[in-house]
CSV table of C-alpha atoms and ligand atoms in Angstrom, one decimal:
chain,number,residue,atom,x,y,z
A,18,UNK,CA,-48.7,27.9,-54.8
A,19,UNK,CA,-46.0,26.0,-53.3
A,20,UNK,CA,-43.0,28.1,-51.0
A,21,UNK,CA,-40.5,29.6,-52.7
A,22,UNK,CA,-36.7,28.6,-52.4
A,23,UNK,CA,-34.0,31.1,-53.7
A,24,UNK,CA,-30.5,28.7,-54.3
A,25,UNK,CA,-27.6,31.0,-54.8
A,26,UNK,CA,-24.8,29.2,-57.1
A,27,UNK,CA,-28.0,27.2,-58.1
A,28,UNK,CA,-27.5,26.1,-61.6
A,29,UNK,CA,-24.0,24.0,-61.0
A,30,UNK,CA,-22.5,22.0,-58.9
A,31,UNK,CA,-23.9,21.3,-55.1
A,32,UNK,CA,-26.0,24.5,-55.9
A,33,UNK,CA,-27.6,22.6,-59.1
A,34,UNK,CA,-29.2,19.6,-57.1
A,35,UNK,CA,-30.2,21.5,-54.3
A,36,UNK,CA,-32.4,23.5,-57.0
A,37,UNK,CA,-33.8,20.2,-58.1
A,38,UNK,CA,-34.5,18.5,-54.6
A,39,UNK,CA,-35.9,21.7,-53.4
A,40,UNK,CA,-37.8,21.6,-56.8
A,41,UNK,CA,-38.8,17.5,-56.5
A,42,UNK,CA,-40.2,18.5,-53.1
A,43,UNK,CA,-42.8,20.9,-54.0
A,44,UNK,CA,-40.7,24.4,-53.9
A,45,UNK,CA,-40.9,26.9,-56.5
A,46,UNK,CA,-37.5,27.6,-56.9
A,47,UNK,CA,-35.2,30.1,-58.3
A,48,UNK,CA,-31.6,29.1,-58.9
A,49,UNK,CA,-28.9,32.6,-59.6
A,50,UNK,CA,-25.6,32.3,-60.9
A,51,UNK,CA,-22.9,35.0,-61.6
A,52,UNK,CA,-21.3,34.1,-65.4
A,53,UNK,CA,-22.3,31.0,-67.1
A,54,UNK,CA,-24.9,32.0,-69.3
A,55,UNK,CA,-24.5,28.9,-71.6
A,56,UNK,CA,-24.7,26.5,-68.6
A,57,UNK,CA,-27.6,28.6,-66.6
A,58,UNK,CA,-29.7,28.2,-69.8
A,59,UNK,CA,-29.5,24.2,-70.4
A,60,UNK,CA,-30.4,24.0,-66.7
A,61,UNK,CA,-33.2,26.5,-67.0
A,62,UNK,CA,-34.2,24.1,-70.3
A,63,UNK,CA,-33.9,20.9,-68.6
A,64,UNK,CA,-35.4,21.3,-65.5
A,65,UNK,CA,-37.6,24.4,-65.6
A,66,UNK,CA,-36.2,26.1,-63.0
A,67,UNK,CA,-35.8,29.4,-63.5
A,68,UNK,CA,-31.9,31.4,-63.0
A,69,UNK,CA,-31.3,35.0,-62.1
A,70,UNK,CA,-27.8,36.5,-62.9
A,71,UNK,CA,-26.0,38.4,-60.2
A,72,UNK,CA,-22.9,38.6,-58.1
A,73,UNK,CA,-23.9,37.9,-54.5
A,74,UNK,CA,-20.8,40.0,-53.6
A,75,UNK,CA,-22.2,43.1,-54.6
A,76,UNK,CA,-25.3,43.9,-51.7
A,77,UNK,CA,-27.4,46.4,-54.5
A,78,UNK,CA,-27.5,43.6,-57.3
A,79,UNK,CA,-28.4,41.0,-54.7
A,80,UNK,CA,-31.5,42.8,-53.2
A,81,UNK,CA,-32.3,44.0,-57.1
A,82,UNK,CA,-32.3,40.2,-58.3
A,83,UNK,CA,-34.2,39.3,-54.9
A,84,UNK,CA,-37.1,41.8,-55.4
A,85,UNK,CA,-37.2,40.8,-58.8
A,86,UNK,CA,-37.5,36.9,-58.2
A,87,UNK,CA,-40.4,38.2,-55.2
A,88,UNK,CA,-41.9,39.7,-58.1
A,89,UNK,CA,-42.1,37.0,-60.2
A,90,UNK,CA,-42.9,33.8,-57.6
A,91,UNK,CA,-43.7,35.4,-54.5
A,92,UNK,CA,-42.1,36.1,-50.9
A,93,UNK,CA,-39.0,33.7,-50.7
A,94,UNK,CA,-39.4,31.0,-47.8
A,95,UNK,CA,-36.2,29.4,-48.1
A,96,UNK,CA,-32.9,31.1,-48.6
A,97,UNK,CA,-29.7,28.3,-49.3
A,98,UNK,CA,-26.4,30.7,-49.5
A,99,UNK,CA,-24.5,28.0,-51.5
A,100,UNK,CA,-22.8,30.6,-53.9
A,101,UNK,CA,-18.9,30.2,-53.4
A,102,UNK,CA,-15.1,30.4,-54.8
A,103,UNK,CA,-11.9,28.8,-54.0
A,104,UNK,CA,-8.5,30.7,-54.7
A,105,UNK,CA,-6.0,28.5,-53.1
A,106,UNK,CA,-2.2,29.0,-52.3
A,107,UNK,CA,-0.3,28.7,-49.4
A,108,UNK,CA,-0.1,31.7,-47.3
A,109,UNK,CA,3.1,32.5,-48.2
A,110,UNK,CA,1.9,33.3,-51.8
A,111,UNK,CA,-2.0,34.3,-50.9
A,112,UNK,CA,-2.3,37.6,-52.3
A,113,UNK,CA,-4.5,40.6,-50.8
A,114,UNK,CA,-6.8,39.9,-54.2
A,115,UNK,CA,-6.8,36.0,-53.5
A,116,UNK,CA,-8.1,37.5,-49.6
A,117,UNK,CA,-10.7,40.1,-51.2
A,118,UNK,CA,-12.1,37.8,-54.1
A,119,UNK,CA,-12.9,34.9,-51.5
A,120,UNK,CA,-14.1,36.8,-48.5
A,121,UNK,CA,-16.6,39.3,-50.8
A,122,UNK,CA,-18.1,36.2,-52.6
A,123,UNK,CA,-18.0,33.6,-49.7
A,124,UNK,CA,-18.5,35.4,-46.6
A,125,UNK,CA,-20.2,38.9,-47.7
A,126,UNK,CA,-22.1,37.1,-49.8
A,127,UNK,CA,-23.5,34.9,-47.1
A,128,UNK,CA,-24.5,38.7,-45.9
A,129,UNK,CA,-25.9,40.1,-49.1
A,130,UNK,CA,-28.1,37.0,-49.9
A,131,UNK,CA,-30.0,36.6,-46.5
A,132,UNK,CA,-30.2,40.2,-45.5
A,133,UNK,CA,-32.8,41.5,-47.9
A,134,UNK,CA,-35.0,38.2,-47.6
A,135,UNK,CA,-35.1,38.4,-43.4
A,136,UNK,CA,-37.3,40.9,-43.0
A,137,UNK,CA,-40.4,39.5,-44.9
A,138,UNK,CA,-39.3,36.3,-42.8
A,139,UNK,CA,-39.9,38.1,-39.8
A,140,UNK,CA,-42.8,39.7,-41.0
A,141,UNK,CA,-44.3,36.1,-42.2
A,142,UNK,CA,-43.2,34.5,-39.3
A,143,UNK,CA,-41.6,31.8,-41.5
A,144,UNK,CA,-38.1,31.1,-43.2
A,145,UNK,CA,-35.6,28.6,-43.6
A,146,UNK,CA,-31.9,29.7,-43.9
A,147,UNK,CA,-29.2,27.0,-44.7
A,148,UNK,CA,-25.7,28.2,-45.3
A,149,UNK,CA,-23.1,26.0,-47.1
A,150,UNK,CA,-20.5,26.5,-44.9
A,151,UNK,CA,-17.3,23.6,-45.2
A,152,UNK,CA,-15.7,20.5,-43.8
A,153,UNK,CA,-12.7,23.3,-44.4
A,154,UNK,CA,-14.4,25.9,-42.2
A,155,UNK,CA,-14.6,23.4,-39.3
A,156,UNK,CA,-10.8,21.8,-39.3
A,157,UNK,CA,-8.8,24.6,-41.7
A,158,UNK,CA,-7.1,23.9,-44.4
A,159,UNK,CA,-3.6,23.7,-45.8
A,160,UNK,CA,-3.8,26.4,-48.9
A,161,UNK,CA,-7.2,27.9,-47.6
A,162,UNK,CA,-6.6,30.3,-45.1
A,163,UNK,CA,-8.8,32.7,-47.3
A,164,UNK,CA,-11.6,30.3,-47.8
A,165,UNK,CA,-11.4,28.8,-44.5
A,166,UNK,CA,-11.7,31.8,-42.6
A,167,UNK,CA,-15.1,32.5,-44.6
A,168,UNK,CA,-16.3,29.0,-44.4
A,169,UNK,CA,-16.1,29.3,-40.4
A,170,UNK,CA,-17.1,32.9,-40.6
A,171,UNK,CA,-20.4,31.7,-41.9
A,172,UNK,CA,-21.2,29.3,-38.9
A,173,UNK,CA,-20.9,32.7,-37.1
A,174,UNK,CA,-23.5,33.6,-39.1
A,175,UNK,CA,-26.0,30.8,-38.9
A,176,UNK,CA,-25.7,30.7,-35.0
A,177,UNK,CA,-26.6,34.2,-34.6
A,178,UNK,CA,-29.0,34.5,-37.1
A,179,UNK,CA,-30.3,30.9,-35.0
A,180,UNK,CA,-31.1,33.1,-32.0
A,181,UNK,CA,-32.4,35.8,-33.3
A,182,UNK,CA,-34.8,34.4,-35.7
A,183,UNK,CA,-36.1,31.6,-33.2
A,184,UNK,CA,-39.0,33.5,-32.0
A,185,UNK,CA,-40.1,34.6,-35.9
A,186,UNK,CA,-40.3,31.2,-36.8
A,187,UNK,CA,-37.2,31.3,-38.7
A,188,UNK,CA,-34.4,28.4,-38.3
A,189,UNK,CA,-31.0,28.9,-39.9
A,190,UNK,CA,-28.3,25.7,-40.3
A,191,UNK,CA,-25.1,25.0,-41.6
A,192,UNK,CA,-24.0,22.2,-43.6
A,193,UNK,CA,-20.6,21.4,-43.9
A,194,UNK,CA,-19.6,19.2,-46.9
A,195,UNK,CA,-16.0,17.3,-47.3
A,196,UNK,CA,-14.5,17.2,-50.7
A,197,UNK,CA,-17.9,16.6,-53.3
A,198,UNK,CA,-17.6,15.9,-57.3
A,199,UNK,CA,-18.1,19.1,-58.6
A,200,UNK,CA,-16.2,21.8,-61.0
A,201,UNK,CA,-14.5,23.2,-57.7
A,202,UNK,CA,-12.2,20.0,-57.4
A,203,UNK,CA,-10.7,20.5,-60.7
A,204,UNK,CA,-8.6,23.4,-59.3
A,205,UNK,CA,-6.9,21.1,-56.9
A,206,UNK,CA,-3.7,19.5,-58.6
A,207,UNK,CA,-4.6,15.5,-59.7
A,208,UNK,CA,-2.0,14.5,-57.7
A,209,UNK,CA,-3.0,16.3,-54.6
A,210,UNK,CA,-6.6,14.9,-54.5
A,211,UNK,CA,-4.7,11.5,-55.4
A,212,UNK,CA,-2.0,11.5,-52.9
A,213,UNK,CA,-3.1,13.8,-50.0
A,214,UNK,CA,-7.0,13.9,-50.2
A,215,UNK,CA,-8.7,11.3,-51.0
A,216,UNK,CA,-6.5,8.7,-48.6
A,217,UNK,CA,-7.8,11.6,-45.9
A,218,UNK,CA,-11.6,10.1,-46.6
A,219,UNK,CA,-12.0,6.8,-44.4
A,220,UNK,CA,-15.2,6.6,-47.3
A,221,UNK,CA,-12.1,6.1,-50.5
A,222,UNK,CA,-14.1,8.5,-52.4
A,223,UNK,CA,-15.7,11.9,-52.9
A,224,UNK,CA,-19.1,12.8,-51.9
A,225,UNK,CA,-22.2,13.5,-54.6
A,226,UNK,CA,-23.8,16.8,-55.2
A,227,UNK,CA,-27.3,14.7,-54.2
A,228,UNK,CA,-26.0,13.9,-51.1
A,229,UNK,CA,-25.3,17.6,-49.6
A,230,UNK,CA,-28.8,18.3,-51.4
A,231,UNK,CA,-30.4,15.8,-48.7
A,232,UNK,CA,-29.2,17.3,-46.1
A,233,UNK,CA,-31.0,21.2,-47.5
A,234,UNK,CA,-34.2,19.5,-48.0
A,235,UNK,CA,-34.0,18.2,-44.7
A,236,UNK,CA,-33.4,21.1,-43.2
A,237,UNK,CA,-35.6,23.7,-45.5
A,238,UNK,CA,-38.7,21.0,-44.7
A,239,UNK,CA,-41.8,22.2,-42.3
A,240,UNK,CA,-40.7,19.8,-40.2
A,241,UNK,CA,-37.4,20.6,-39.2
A,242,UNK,CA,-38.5,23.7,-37.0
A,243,UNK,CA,-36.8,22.9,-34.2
A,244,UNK,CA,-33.4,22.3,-35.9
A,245,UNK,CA,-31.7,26.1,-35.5
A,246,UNK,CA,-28.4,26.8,-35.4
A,247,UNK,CA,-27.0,23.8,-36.4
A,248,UNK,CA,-24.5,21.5,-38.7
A,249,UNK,CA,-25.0,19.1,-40.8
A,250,UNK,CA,-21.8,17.8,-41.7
A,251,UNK,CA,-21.6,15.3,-44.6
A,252,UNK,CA,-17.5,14.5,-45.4
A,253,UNK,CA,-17.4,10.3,-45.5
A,254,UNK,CA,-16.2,10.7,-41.9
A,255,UNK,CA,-13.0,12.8,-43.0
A,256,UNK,CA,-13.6,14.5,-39.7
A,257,UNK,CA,-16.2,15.2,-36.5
A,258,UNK,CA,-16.8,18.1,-34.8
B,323,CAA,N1,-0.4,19.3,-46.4
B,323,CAA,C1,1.0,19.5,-46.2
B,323,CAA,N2,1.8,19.9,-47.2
B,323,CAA,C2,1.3,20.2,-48.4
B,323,CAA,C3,-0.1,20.1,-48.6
B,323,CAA,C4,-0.9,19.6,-47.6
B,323,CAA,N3,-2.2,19.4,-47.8
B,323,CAA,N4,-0.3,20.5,-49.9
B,323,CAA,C5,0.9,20.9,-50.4
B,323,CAA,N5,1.8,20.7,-49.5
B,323,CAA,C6,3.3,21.0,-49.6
B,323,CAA,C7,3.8,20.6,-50.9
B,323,CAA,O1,4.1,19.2,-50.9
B,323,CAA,C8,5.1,21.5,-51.0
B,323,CAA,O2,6.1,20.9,-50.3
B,323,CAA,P1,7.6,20.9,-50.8
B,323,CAA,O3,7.9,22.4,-51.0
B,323,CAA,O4,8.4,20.3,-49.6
B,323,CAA,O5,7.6,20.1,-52.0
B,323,CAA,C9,4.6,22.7,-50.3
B,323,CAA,O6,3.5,22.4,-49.6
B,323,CAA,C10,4.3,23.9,-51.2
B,323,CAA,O7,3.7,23.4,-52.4
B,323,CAA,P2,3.8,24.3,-53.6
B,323,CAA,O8,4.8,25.4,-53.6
B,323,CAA,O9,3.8,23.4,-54.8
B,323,CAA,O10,2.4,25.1,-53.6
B,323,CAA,P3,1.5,25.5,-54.7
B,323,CAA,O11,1.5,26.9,-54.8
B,323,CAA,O12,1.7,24.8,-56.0
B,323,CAA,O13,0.0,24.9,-54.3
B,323,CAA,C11,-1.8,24.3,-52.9
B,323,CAA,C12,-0.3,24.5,-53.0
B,323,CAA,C13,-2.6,25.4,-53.6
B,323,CAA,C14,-2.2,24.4,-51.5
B,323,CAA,C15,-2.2,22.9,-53.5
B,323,CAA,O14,-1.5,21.9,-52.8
B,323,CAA,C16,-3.7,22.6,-53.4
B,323,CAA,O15,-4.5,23.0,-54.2
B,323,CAA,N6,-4.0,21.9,-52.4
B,323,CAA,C17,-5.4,21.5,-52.1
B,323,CAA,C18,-6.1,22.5,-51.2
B,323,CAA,C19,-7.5,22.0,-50.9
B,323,CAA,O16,-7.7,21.0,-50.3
B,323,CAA,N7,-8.5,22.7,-51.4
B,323,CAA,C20,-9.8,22.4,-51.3
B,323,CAA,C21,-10.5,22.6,-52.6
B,323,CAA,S1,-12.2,21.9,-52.6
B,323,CAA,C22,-13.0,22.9,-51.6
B,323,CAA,O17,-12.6,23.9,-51.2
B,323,CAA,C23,-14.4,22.5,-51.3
B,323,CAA,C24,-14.6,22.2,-49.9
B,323,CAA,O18,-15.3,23.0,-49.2
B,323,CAA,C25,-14.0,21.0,-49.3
């Protein structure tokens, strides 16, 4: 049996072909998602991976859904914490729920998801973690204070959970995506991503979902051992860090 690759926020967007590349390269993968039944189920149907519901914000349901999808494939190898949520507005009109929502789902989430895999990693002296952290975690963003903040926060987390999984065989790396073709652009104004973003992008245009899912495999692969702590940034040279 092949390893076994747990993709949070796997059935859609960036989430939904890093399920499938994990899949194309030999993983037995299991893809959760928190609400869309309806889309979770064509996904399940057209690509035979199978989808867990949960909220990665809540820590119980998480390590529930993650003994459950042990049960059913086997001890997870590969962890990708790709679950997240935008709730944009500027500062001035962020509200304490905007703050909660974002940081429980994006950056306790992050927490929730890897914690009850790591210690059969360390056990098995194996795992890959990737966190999809943000091009907006690296340079902030104007409106994104909330997300921001968790998108940095979870570099925090990959270069400590780097050092202290080193020695168990365990490598955990970012990667930080610009502005990618998925549902989550839709809740920035059409004029914004016309006028203000996309003229940001020296590439003139948005990334594909595939091309953050090369950058997982990559990094989930045997061979990429010796690549811990790390960012893979991928933004059509929006900006370097
Ligand atoms: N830089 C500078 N000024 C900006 C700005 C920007 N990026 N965006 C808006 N403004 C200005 C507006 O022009 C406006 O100025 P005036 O009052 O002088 O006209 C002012 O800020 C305030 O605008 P509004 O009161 O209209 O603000 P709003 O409440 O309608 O919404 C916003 C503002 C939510 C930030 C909206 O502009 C927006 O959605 N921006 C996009 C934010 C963004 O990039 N999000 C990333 C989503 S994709 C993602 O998160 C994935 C990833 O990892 C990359």
């Amino acid at each position: 049996m092949g390893r076994v690759a747990l993709v949070t926020g796997g059935s859609r967007g960036i989430g939904e072909a890093i399920s499938k590349a994990l899949k194309a390269d030999g993983f037995e993968v299991a893809a959760t998602y928190a609400g869309n039944d309806e889309k979770a189920a064509a996904f399940t149907a057209a690509t035979g991976i199978k989808t867990y519901k949960w909220n990665v914000a809540d820590y119980e349901a998480s390590a529930a859904g993650i003994a459950q999808v042990e049960a059913d494939l086997g001890p997870i190898d590969v962890v990708v914490a790709n679950a997240g949520i935008t709730r944009d507005a500027p500062f001035h009109k962020m509200s304490p729920e905007h703050w909660k929502e974002v940081v429980d789902t994006n950056l306790t989430g992050v927490f929730n998801t890897i914690h009850p895999v790591w210690p059969g990693m360390r056990e098995r002296k194996f795992g890959r973690v990737v966190v999809i952290s943000s091009i907006n975690g690296q340079k902030g963003q104007f409106g994104q204070v909330n997300y921001a903040a968790t998108k940095a926060g979870d570099l925090g987390i990959v270069r400590s959970l780097a050092q202290e999984g080193a020695r168990a065989g365990i490598t955990a790396n970012a990667v930080c995506p610009g502005y990618i073709d998925t549902d989550m652009m839709k809740a920035v104004p059409e004029k914004v991503l016309n006028d203000v973003i996309l003229p940001q992008i020296p590439a003139g245009r948005l990334g594909q979902p595939e091309e953050i899912a090369r950058c997982v495999a990559f990094l989930a692969s045997e061979e990429a051992g010796f690549i811990n702590g790390s960012t893979i940034s991928a933004n059509g040279a929006q900006f370097f860090s």
